[in-house]
Coordinates of C-alpha atoms in Angstrom, one line a residue:
M507 CA -21.3 -10.0 -8.4
R508 CA -21.8 -10.6 -12.1
W509 CA -22.6 -8.2 -14.8
D510 CA -24.3 -8.1 -17.9
A511 CA -25.7 -5.6 -20.4
P512 CA -29.0 -5.2 -19.1
L513 CA -27.7 -4.7 -15.7
L514 CA -25.1 -2.3 -16.6
A515 CA -27.6 -0.2 -19.0
S516 CA -30.0 0.0 -16.1
L517 CA -27.2 1.1 -13.7
A518 CA -26.0 3.7 -16.0
R519 CA -29.5 5.1 -16.4
T520 CA -29.8 5.1 -12.5
L521 CA -26.6 7.0 -12.1
D522 CA -27.5 9.3 -14.9
D523 CA -30.7 10.2 -13.2
R524 CA -28.9 10.7 -10.0
L525 CA -25.9 12.7 -10.9
R526 CA -26.3 14.2 -14.3
G527 CA -24.8 17.9 -13.9
A528 CA -23.1 17.4 -10.7
R529 CA -19.8 19.2 -10.3
L530 CA -16.9 16.9 -9.9
R531 CA -13.9 18.0 -7.7
A532 CA -11.4 15.4 -8.0
V533 CA -10.7 11.6 -8.4
A534 CA -9.0 9.5 -6.0
P535 CA -7.7 6.2 -7.5
D536 CA -6.4 3.4 -5.2
F537 CA -4.6 1.2 -7.4
D538 CA -3.8 -1.3 -4.6
A539 CA -7.5 -2.1 -3.5
Q540 CA -8.7 -1.6 -7.0
R541 CA -11.1 1.2 -6.6
M542 CA -11.7 4.8 -7.5
A543 CA -13.5 7.5 -5.6
L544 CA -15.1 10.4 -7.8
H545 CA -15.6 13.4 -5.4
F546 CA -18.5 15.3 -6.3
R547 CA -19.9 18.5 -4.4
E548 CA -23.0 16.7 -3.9
A549 CA -21.9 13.2 -3.2
T550 CA -19.2 10.5 -3.5
L551 CA -19.1 7.8 -6.1
L552 CA -17.1 4.9 -5.1
I553 CA -16.2 2.3 -7.9
R554 CA -14.8 -1.1 -7.0
L555 CA -13.2 -3.3 -9.6
H556 CA -11.8 -6.3 -7.2
P557 CA -13.8 -9.4 -7.9
N558 CA -14.8 -9.7 -4.5
E559 CA -16.1 -6.2 -3.8
A560 CA -16.9 -5.2 -7.2
G561 CA -19.8 -2.6 -7.5
V562 CA -20.8 1.1 -7.7
F563 CA -21.8 2.8 -4.4
L564 CA -23.2 6.3 -4.1
L565 CA -22.1 7.9 -0.5
D566 CA -22.2 11.0 1.4
A567 CA -20.0 13.9 -0.1
A568 CA -16.7 13.9 1.4
E569 CA -13.5 16.1 1.3
P570 CA -11.0 14.6 -1.3
P571 CA -7.9 13.0 0.2
P572 CA -4.4 14.9 -0.2
E573 CA -3.6 12.4 -2.9
A574 CA -6.7 12.7 -5.0
R575 CA -6.2 14.2 -8.4
P576 CA -8.2 17.4 -9.1
L577 CA -10.4 17.1 -12.1
A578 CA -12.9 20.0 -12.1
S579 CA -15.6 19.4 -14.4
K580 CA -19.5 18.7 -14.9
L581 CA -20.7 15.3 -15.4
R582 CA -22.4 15.3 -18.8
G583 CA -23.9 11.8 -18.4
V584 CA -23.6 8.2 -17.9
S585 CA -23.9 5.9 -20.6
T586 CA -23.2 2.4 -21.9
P587 CA -22.6 1.1 -25.4
A588 CA -25.5 -1.1 -26.7
D589 CA -25.2 -4.8 -25.7
D590 CA -22.0 -4.3 -23.8
R591 CA -20.5 -4.4 -20.2
I592 CA -18.9 -0.9 -20.1
L593 CA -20.0 2.1 -18.2
I594 CA -18.9 5.4 -19.5
F595 CA -18.9 8.6 -17.4
S596 CA -18.6 11.7 -19.6
F597 CA -17.3 15.1 -18.3
L598 CA -17.1 18.6 -19.5
R599 CA -14.1 20.2 -18.1
V600 CA -14.8 23.5 -16.0
R601 CA -10.9 24.3 -15.9
G602 CA -8.3 23.0 -18.0
R603 CA -7.6 21.5 -21.3
P604 CA -8.7 19.2 -23.1
A605 CA -12.2 20.1 -22.3
E606 CA -13.6 16.7 -22.5
A607 CA -12.8 13.7 -20.1
D608 CA -14.2 10.4 -19.9
L609 CA -14.2 7.5 -17.0
V610 CA -14.7 4.2 -18.5
V611 CA -15.3 1.2 -16.3
E612 CA -15.1 -2.4 -17.9
W613 CA -16.8 -5.1 -16.2
I614 CA -15.9 -7.6 -19.2
T615 CA -15.2 -10.9 -17.7
N616 CA -11.3 -11.2 -16.8
R617 CA -10.8 -7.7 -18.2
H618 CA -12.1 -5.7 -15.3
N619 CA -10.4 -2.2 -16.0
L620 CA -10.9 1.5 -15.0
V621 CA -9.6 4.1 -17.6
L622 CA -9.6 7.8 -17.6
T623 CA -9.4 9.6 -20.8
E624 CA -8.9 12.9 -22.4
G625 CA -10.0 14.7 -25.6
P626 CA -12.3 13.4 -28.5
D627 CA -9.6 10.7 -29.2
R628 CA -10.1 9.3 -25.7
I629 CA -6.3 9.2 -24.9
A630 CA -5.7 7.2 -22.0
R631 CA -4.3 9.2 -18.9
M632 CA -4.9 6.7 -16.1
V633 CA -5.2 2.9 -16.6
F634 CA -5.7 0.6 -13.8
H635 CA -4.7 -2.6 -15.8
T636 CA -2.5 -2.3 -18.7
R637 CA -3.7 -4.7 -21.4
D638 CA -1.9 -6.0 -24.7
G639 CA -3.6 -8.0 -27.3
D640 CA -6.1 -7.5 -30.0
R641 CA -7.6 -4.3 -28.0
P642 CA -4.6 -3.0 -26.2
V643 CA -5.2 -0.6 -23.3
R644 CA -2.3 1.4 -22.4
Q645 CA -1.5 4.8 -21.0
G646 CA -0.9 7.5 -23.7
Q647 CA -2.5 5.5 -26.3
P648 CA -6.4 6.0 -27.5
W649 CA -9.0 3.9 -25.9
R650 CA -11.3 2.2 -28.0
L651 CA -14.6 0.2 -27.5
P652 CA -14.4 -3.6 -28.3
E653 CA -15.9 -4.6 -31.5
P654 CA -19.5 -4.9 -31.2
Q655 CA -21.1 -8.5 -30.9
L656 CA -23.7 -7.7 -33.5
R657 CA -26.1 -10.0 -31.9
E658 CA -29.7 -9.9 -33.0
G659 CA -32.0 -7.6 -31.4
R660 CA -29.1 -5.1 -30.3
D661 CA -30.7 -2.3 -32.4
G662 CA -34.5 -3.2 -32.4
P663 CA -37.0 -6.0 -31.7
V664 CA -36.9 -9.5 -32.9
S665 CA -40.0 -10.9 -34.1
L666 CA -41.7 -13.9 -32.2
E667 CA -41.4 -15.9 -35.4
R668 CA -37.5 -15.1 -35.4
W669 CA -37.3 -16.4 -31.6
R670 CA -39.3 -19.3 -32.3
E671 CA -37.0 -20.3 -35.2
V672 CA -33.9 -20.3 -33.2
V673 CA -35.0 -21.4 -29.6
G674 CA -37.6 -23.8 -30.7
A675 CA -34.5 -26.1 -31.7
L676 CA -32.7 -25.6 -28.5
E677 CA -32.4 -27.8 -25.3
P678 CA -32.1 -26.3 -21.9
G679 CA -28.5 -27.3 -21.3
R680 CA -25.1 -25.9 -21.9
E681 CA -25.4 -26.2 -25.5
G682 CA -28.8 -24.6 -25.8
R683 CA -27.4 -21.5 -23.6
R684 CA -24.2 -21.2 -25.7
A685 CA -26.5 -20.8 -28.9
L686 CA -28.7 -18.5 -27.3
L687 CA -25.9 -16.3 -26.1
S688 CA -24.4 -16.3 -29.5
T689 CA -27.6 -15.2 -31.3
F690 CA -29.6 -12.7 -29.4
A691 CA -28.4 -9.4 -27.8
W692 CA -29.0 -9.0 -24.0
T693 CA -28.6 -12.8 -23.3
S694 CA -26.0 -13.7 -20.8
P695 CA -25.2 -16.4 -18.1
L696 CA -27.6 -14.4 -15.7
N697 CA -30.7 -14.9 -17.8
A698 CA -30.0 -17.6 -20.4
A699 CA -31.2 -20.7 -18.5
A700 CA -34.3 -18.8 -17.1
L701 CA -35.0 -17.9 -20.6
L702 CA -34.9 -21.3 -21.9
R703 CA -37.0 -23.0 -19.4
L704 CA -39.9 -21.1 -20.6
D705 CA -42.0 -21.8 -23.7
P706 CA -41.0 -20.0 -26.7
E707 CA -43.6 -17.2 -26.7
E708 CA -43.2 -16.4 -23.0
G709 CA -39.5 -16.5 -23.3
W710 CA -39.5 -13.8 -26.1
R711 CA -41.9 -11.9 -24.1
R712 CA -39.3 -11.7 -21.1
W713 CA -36.4 -11.2 -23.5
S714 CA -38.3 -8.1 -25.1
E715 CA -38.6 -6.6 -21.7
L716 CA -34.9 -7.1 -21.0
G717 CA -34.1 -5.4 -24.6
A718 CA -36.6 -2.5 -23.7
I719 CA -35.0 -2.0 -20.4
A720 CA -31.5 -2.1 -21.8
R721 CA -32.7 0.3 -24.6
G722 CA -34.2 2.9 -22.1
E723 CA -37.7 2.1 -23.5
R724 CA -39.3 1.2 -20.2
D725 CA -38.0 1.4 -16.4
P726 CA -36.5 -1.5 -14.7
D727 CA -37.9 -3.1 -11.6
P728 CA -34.9 -3.8 -9.5
V729 CA -34.7 -7.1 -7.5
L730 CA -32.3 -9.1 -5.7
L731 CA -32.1 -12.4 -7.2
D732 CA -31.3 -15.6 -5.1
T733 CA -28.7 -17.6 -7.2
D734 CA -26.2 -20.3 -6.4
R735 CA -23.7 -17.8 -6.4
G736 CA -25.2 -15.6 -3.6
L737 CA -27.5 -12.6 -4.0
Q738 CA -27.4 -11.0 -7.6
P739 CA -28.7 -7.3 -8.3
Y740 CA -30.8 -7.2 -11.5
P741 CA -33.3 -4.9 -13.2
L742 CA -36.2 -7.2 -13.3
A743 CA -37.1 -10.7 -11.9
L744 CA -36.3 -13.7 -14.0
P745 CA -38.6 -16.9 -13.9
G746 CA -37.7 -19.6 -11.5
A747 CA -35.4 -17.7 -9.3
A748 CA -36.2 -16.5 -6.0
H749 CA -36.0 -12.8 -5.7
R750 CA -37.3 -9.6 -3.6
P751 CA -37.8 -6.2 -5.0
M752 CA -35.5 -3.4 -4.0
A753 CA -35.9 0.5 -4.0
S754 CA -33.1 0.9 -6.7
L755 CA -30.3 -1.0 -8.3
L756 CA -28.0 1.0 -6.0
A757 CA -29.7 -0.5 -3.0
A758 CA -29.7 -3.9 -4.5
I759 CA -25.8 -3.8 -5.1
E760 CA -25.2 -2.4 -1.5
E761 CA -27.3 -5.2 0.0
A762 CA -25.7 -8.1 -2.3
T763 CA -22.2 -6.6 -1.1
R764 CA -23.1 -6.5 2.5
A765 CA -24.2 -10.3 2.1
R766 CA -20.7 -11.3 0.9
G767 CA -19.4 -9.7 4.4
V768 CA -17.9 -6.6 2.5
E769 CA -18.7 -3.2 3.8
A770 CA -20.9 -1.5 1.5
A771 CA -20.0 2.1 2.3
P772 CA -16.6 1.9 3.9
T773 CA -14.6 4.8 5.4
L774 CA -12.4 5.8 2.3
I775 CA -8.9 4.9 3.5
P776 CA -6.7 4.2 0.7
A777 CA -4.9 0.5 1.0
S778 CA -1.6 2.3 0.7
L779 CA -2.6 4.1 4.0
L780 CA -3.3 0.9 5.5
D781 CA 0.0 -0.6 4.2
R782 CA 1.9 2.3 6.0
L783 CA 0.0 1.6 9.0
D784 CA 0.8 -2.0 8.9
R785 CA 4.5 -1.3 8.3
H786 CA 4.3 1.1 11.3
L787 CA 3.0 -1.7 13.4
E788 CA 5.8 -4.0 12.2
S789 CA 8.5 -1.5 13.2
L790 CA 6.9 -0.7 16.6
R791 CA 6.8 -4.7 17.3
A792 CA 10.5 -4.9 16.2
R793 CA 11.4 -1.9 18.5
C794 CA 9.6 -3.7 21.4
A795 CA 11.5 -6.9 20.6
R796 CA 14.8 -4.9 20.5
V797 CA 14.4 -3.0 23.7
E798 CA 13.3 -6.1 25.6
E799 CA 16.3 -8.1 24.1
Q800 CA 18.6 -5.2 25.0
L801 CA 17.2 -5.5 28.6
D802 CA 17.3 -9.4 28.8
T803 CA 20.9 -9.6 27.5
L804 CA 22.4 -6.9 29.9
P805 CA 25.7 -8.1 31.3
D806 CA 26.3 -8.0 34.9
P807 CA 27.6 -4.8 36.0
D808 CA 29.2 -6.2 39.4
R809 CA 31.3 -8.5 37.3
E810 CA 32.6 -5.5 35.1
Q811 CA 33.3 -3.7 38.2
A812 CA 35.1 -6.8 39.9
L813 CA 37.1 -7.0 36.7
G814 CA 38.2 -3.4 37.0
D815 CA 39.2 -4.0 40.7
L816 CA 41.1 -7.1 39.7
I817 CA 43.2 -5.2 37.1
L818 CA 44.1 -2.4 39.7
A819 CA 45.0 -4.9 42.3
R820 CA 47.1 -7.0 40.1
Y821 CA 48.6 -4.1 38.2
A822 CA 52.0 -5.5 38.1
D823 CA 51.0 -8.6 36.7
V824 CA 49.4 -6.8 33.5
P825 CA 51.6 -6.4 30.6
Q826 CA 51.4 -3.5 28.3
G827 CA 50.0 -4.0 24.9
V828 CA 48.2 -7.3 25.1
A829 CA 44.6 -8.2 24.4
R830 CA 44.2 -11.0 27.0
V831 CA 45.9 -11.8 30.4
T832 CA 45.0 -14.3 33.2
L833 CA 45.2 -13.1 36.9
T834 CA 44.5 -14.6 40.1
D835 CA 41.3 -13.2 41.7
F836 CA 40.8 -12.4 45.4
E837 CA 39.8 -16.1 46.0
G838 CA 42.8 -17.6 44.5
A839 CA 41.1 -18.6 41.2
A840 CA 42.5 -18.0 37.7
V841 CA 40.5 -15.4 35.8
E842 CA 41.2 -14.6 32.0
V843 CA 40.6 -10.9 31.4
S844 CA 40.2 -9.4 28.1
L845 CA 42.0 -5.9 27.4
D846 CA 42.3 -3.2 24.9
P847 CA 46.2 -3.5 23.7
T848 CA 46.1 0.4 22.9
L849 CA 45.2 1.3 26.8
S850 CA 47.3 1.2 29.8
P851 CA 46.3 -1.2 32.8
H852 CA 44.8 1.8 34.5
E853 CA 42.9 3.0 31.3
N854 CA 41.4 -0.8 31.0
A855 CA 40.4 -0.6 34.7
R856 CA 38.6 2.5 34.1
A857 CA 37.1 1.2 31.0
R858 CA 35.6 -1.7 33.1
Y859 CA 34.2 0.9 35.6
D860 CA 32.6 3.0 32.8
E861 CA 31.3 -0.3 31.3
A862 CA 29.6 -1.2 34.9
A863 CA 28.3 2.3 35.0
R864 CA 26.8 2.1 31.5
I865 CA 25.1 -1.2 32.2
R866 CA 23.7 0.1 35.5
R867 CA 22.1 3.3 33.6
A868 CA 20.9 0.9 30.9
A869 CA 19.2 -1.1 33.7
E870 CA 17.6 1.8 35.0
R871 CA 16.5 3.4 31.6
L872 CA 15.5 0.1 29.6
P873 CA 12.3 -0.9 31.6
G874 CA 10.8 2.6 30.8
L875 CA 11.8 2.1 27.2
V876 CA 10.2 -1.3 27.2
T877 CA 6.7 0.3 28.5
E878 CA 7.1 3.1 26.1
A879 CA 7.7 0.9 23.4
R880 CA 4.7 -1.4 24.2
T881 CA 2.4 1.6 24.9
A882 CA 3.3 2.9 21.3
W883 CA 2.7 -0.7 19.7
E884 CA -0.7 -1.1 21.7
A885 CA -1.9 2.4 20.5
A886 CA -1.1 1.4 16.8
A887 CA -2.7 -1.8 16.9
S888 CA -5.8 -0.2 18.5
L889 CA -5.8 2.1 15.5
R890 CA -5.7 -0.8 13.1
E891 CA -8.6 -2.4 14.6
R892 CA -10.5 1.1 14.3
A893 CA -9.5 1.3 10.6
D894 CA -10.8 -2.2 9.9
A895 CA -14.3 -1.3 11.7
G896 CA -14.3 2.1 10.0
D897 CA -14.2 4.1 13.0
V898 CA -11.2 6.3 11.9
T899 CA -10.9 8.7 9.2
A900 CA -8.0 8.9 6.6
D901 CA -7.1 12.0 8.1
E902 CA -6.9 10.8 11.5
L903 CA -4.5 8.0 10.3
R904 CA -2.3 10.2 8.3
S905 CA -1.8 12.2 11.5
A906 CA -0.9 9.4 13.6
L907 CA 1.8 7.8 11.2
P908 CA 5.2 8.9 10.8
D909 CA 6.1 10.7 7.7
T910 CA 6.7 9.1 4.3
A911 CA 7.7 10.4 1.0
T912 CA 6.4 10.2 -2.7
G913 CA 8.2 8.1 -4.7
G914 CA 9.5 9.1 -8.4
S915 CA 6.6 7.0 -9.8
G916 CA 4.0 9.7 -8.4
D917 CA 2.6 7.0 -6.1
T918 CA 1.8 8.3 -2.8
G919 CA 2.3 6.5 0.7
A920 CA 5.6 4.9 -0.4
P921 CA 7.8 4.6 2.6
L922 CA 11.3 6.2 2.6
P923 CA 14.2 3.8 2.6
Y924 CA 15.7 5.4 5.8
R925 CA 14.5 6.8 9.2
R926 CA 15.7 10.5 9.8
Y927 CA 17.2 12.0 12.7
T928 CA 18.9 15.3 13.5
S929 CA 22.1 15.6 15.1
S930 CA 22.8 18.2 17.8
G931 CA 24.4 20.3 15.6
G932 CA 21.2 20.4 13.1
L933 CA 22.7 18.0 10.5
E934 CA 20.3 15.4 8.9
I935 CA 21.3 11.7 9.5
R936 CA 19.5 9.1 7.6
V937 CA 19.4 5.3 8.9
G938 CA 18.7 2.7 6.6
R939 CA 15.7 0.3 7.2
G940 CA 17.2 -3.0 5.8
S941 CA 19.6 -4.6 3.5
R942 CA 17.7 -3.8 0.4
R943 CA 16.8 -0.2 1.5
N944 CA 20.4 0.2 2.7
D945 CA 21.3 0.0 -1.2
D946 CA 18.6 2.5 -2.0
L947 CA 19.8 5.0 0.7
T948 CA 23.5 4.9 -0.1
F949 CA 23.2 5.2 -3.8
R950 CA 19.7 7.1 -4.4
H951 CA 19.3 9.2 -1.3
S952 CA 22.7 10.7 -0.5
A953 CA 25.0 13.2 -2.3
P954 CA 28.6 12.1 -3.2
D955 CA 30.1 14.1 -0.4
D956 CA 28.0 13.1 2.5
I957 CA 29.3 11.0 5.1
W958 CA 28.6 7.2 4.9
L959 CA 29.0 5.0 8.2
H960 CA 28.6 1.4 8.9
A961 CA 29.2 -0.7 12.1
R962 CA 32.6 -2.7 11.4
D963 CA 32.3 -6.5 10.7
V964 CA 28.7 -7.0 11.6
A965 CA 25.6 -6.6 9.8
G966 CA 23.7 -3.3 10.2
A967 CA 22.1 -0.2 8.7
H968 CA 23.9 2.0 6.3
V969 CA 23.9 5.4 8.0
I970 CA 24.3 8.9 5.9
L971 CA 25.3 12.1 7.7
R972 CA 24.4 14.9 5.2
W973 CA 27.4 16.8 4.7
P974 CA 27.7 19.4 1.7
H975 CA 30.9 20.9 2.8
D976 CA 34.8 20.5 2.4
G977 CA 36.6 19.0 5.3
N978 CA 35.2 16.6 7.7
P979 CA 32.1 17.2 9.7
P980 CA 32.0 18.4 13.5
A981 CA 33.2 15.5 15.7
R982 CA 30.2 15.5 17.9
D983 CA 27.9 15.2 14.8
L984 CA 29.9 12.3 13.4
A985 CA 30.0 10.7 16.8
E986 CA 26.1 10.8 16.8
A987 CA 25.8 9.5 13.6
A988 CA 28.1 6.7 14.4
V989 CA 26.3 5.7 17.6
L990 CA 22.9 5.5 15.3
A991 CA 24.9 3.0 13.2
A992 CA 25.9 1.2 16.2
L993 CA 22.6 0.8 17.6
G994 CA 21.3 -0.3 14.1
S995 CA 23.7 -3.2 13.8
K996 CA 24.1 -6.5 15.7
A997 CA 26.5 -5.1 17.9
R998 CA 24.1 -2.8 19.6
T999 CA 24.6 -4.3 23.0
S1000 CA 28.3 -4.1 23.0
G1001 CA 30.3 -1.7 25.3
S1002 CA 32.0 -0.2 22.7
V1003 CA 31.5 -0.5 18.8
P1004 CA 33.8 0.2 16.1
V1005 CA 32.0 2.3 13.4
D1006 CA 33.8 3.0 9.9
W1007 CA 33.1 6.2 8.0
T1008 CA 33.9 7.6 4.6
R1009 CA 32.7 9.8 2.0
R1010 CA 29.8 8.1 0.3
K1011 CA 31.5 8.6 -3.2
Y1012 CA 34.2 6.1 -1.9
V1013 CA 31.6 3.5 -1.5
R1014 CA 30.9 1.0 -4.2
K1015 CA 28.7 -2.0 -5.0
P1016 CA 30.6 -5.1 -6.0
R1017 CA 29.1 -6.7 -9.1
K1018 CA 26.6 -9.4 -8.1
A1019 CA 26.7 -8.4 -4.4
P1020 CA 23.7 -9.3 -2.3
P1021 CA 21.7 -6.5 -1.1
G1022 CA 23.4 -4.2 1.4
L1023 CA 26.9 -5.6 0.7
V1024 CA 29.2 -2.7 -0.2
T1025 CA 32.9 -2.0 -0.3
P1026 CA 33.8 1.4 1.2
G1027 CA 37.3 3.0 0.5
R1028 CA 39.3 5.5 2.3
V1029 CA 37.8 4.1 5.4
Q1030 CA 38.3 5.9 9.2
T1031 CA 37.2 4.4 12.3
V1032 CA 35.5 5.8 15.5
F1033 CA 34.7 3.7 18.7
V1034 CA 31.2 4.8 20.1
E1035 CA 28.9 3.7 22.9
P1036 CA 25.5 2.6 21.5
D1037 CA 23.4 4.4 23.8
P1038 CA 19.8 3.9 23.1
R1039 CA 18.9 7.3 24.7
L1040 CA 20.5 9.3 22.0
E1041 CA 18.4 7.5 19.3
V1042 CA 15.4 9.0 21.1
K1043 CA 16.9 12.4 21.5
L1044 CA 17.9 12.7 17.8
R1045 CA 14.8 11.3 16.5
A1046 CA 13.3 13.7 13.8
E1047 CA 9.7 14.9 14.5

């Protein structure tokens, strides 16, 4: 969809007639989707900047979302500078200072922008796209109009003689259009070719109608032009262009938008909320894959039990303090058996029996976890389909998604760099969501005296056990945090995982180290069994 001065001047009048005096409650910017919703008591006005979806849409009144910015004010009017592609919504604040606020929508080619200004000096308080150059647009700086083009006819009629003088010497091609655009106000790539095709007197008459509509001296006759770029709203029919009448410019914009395959009146779901849903879907997909992998890679419990039996049967042949021994099994074959050198033969046999029991418990439990994970993923995927179809509200979506935090920049919907758990003793445990977010968790979302944990010698999540006290944390809480560190590592399918822990203040980031790589000091180690049931039990609501 393209914009020119006559179209925007007519749109400004239409919006002014519909909304003048309306009470604004809040504005809801969506920077990712390049759109802004103005929540009036009487209606919701949606402004889209994205080139594929650009337009202004008047929707039914809706409750402002939680992330909306309150702006209690009254719309004084909608206007556009003469012969320019800018809409200005002027507000008088009901509460707050300064008393004046303007919402400026720029549809200048390659400079689409939306700016919220305050006060008579129009200080920019919110800017969708920061611009530099001859006319900078920056937050905290005054917003100013572009320099006027000062084309003829901007402030009043042009005589037929003057029109003939200029247009009579022009050819219908590109150079002729360029000369016409540089000379006369209200001309644009949308109407120049049509005006040049007419004889000078008829062209002047049609151009004068455009100027009268743009200056508010006559009412528009809204149409949908059928152009080589698709349907195009316009305030009047153009010679040589197929068209059909429309009830209003707003209706024409909606129709042209639908023709491009874009929902004209969508459910107002912020793009950041859809991003959260997509991340949630990916997390659930990864969880499905992880649990299925655990089930597929379970060791044979009978083999573990048989090794325990063999250690006890060949007790006299097992030296103390070795990590590996070769024993003769009950069928006379040589079997190499790995051992924990810190344990006695009886304790090594017991460890094998315990491992066999753990594997059997996992074999009973994991199919149910696989079903649970798949069900959760399918529910989230169905929610995404409903969101795409416009069948779910933003509030329904928020209630179905895990908690997120607001970042320091003030953006909403930014995910925490960690998952939250609560230990049996009521302590918060934070588990990193990846190498880059591990660094964020360790150095920005923890206190110096918190407990830092990581599975030894394998890639995995950083884990923080919140501990604001002197001395070591309770052994049970520490062990539970260590289990989460083991489950978040590549050693998650092992029977026993060594997990290093220390105070966070002893963790350092080497210079030029890749994301997630740190050097801990004063490390202690605990050995834990990575039991997925504990992760479910400790998961924070």
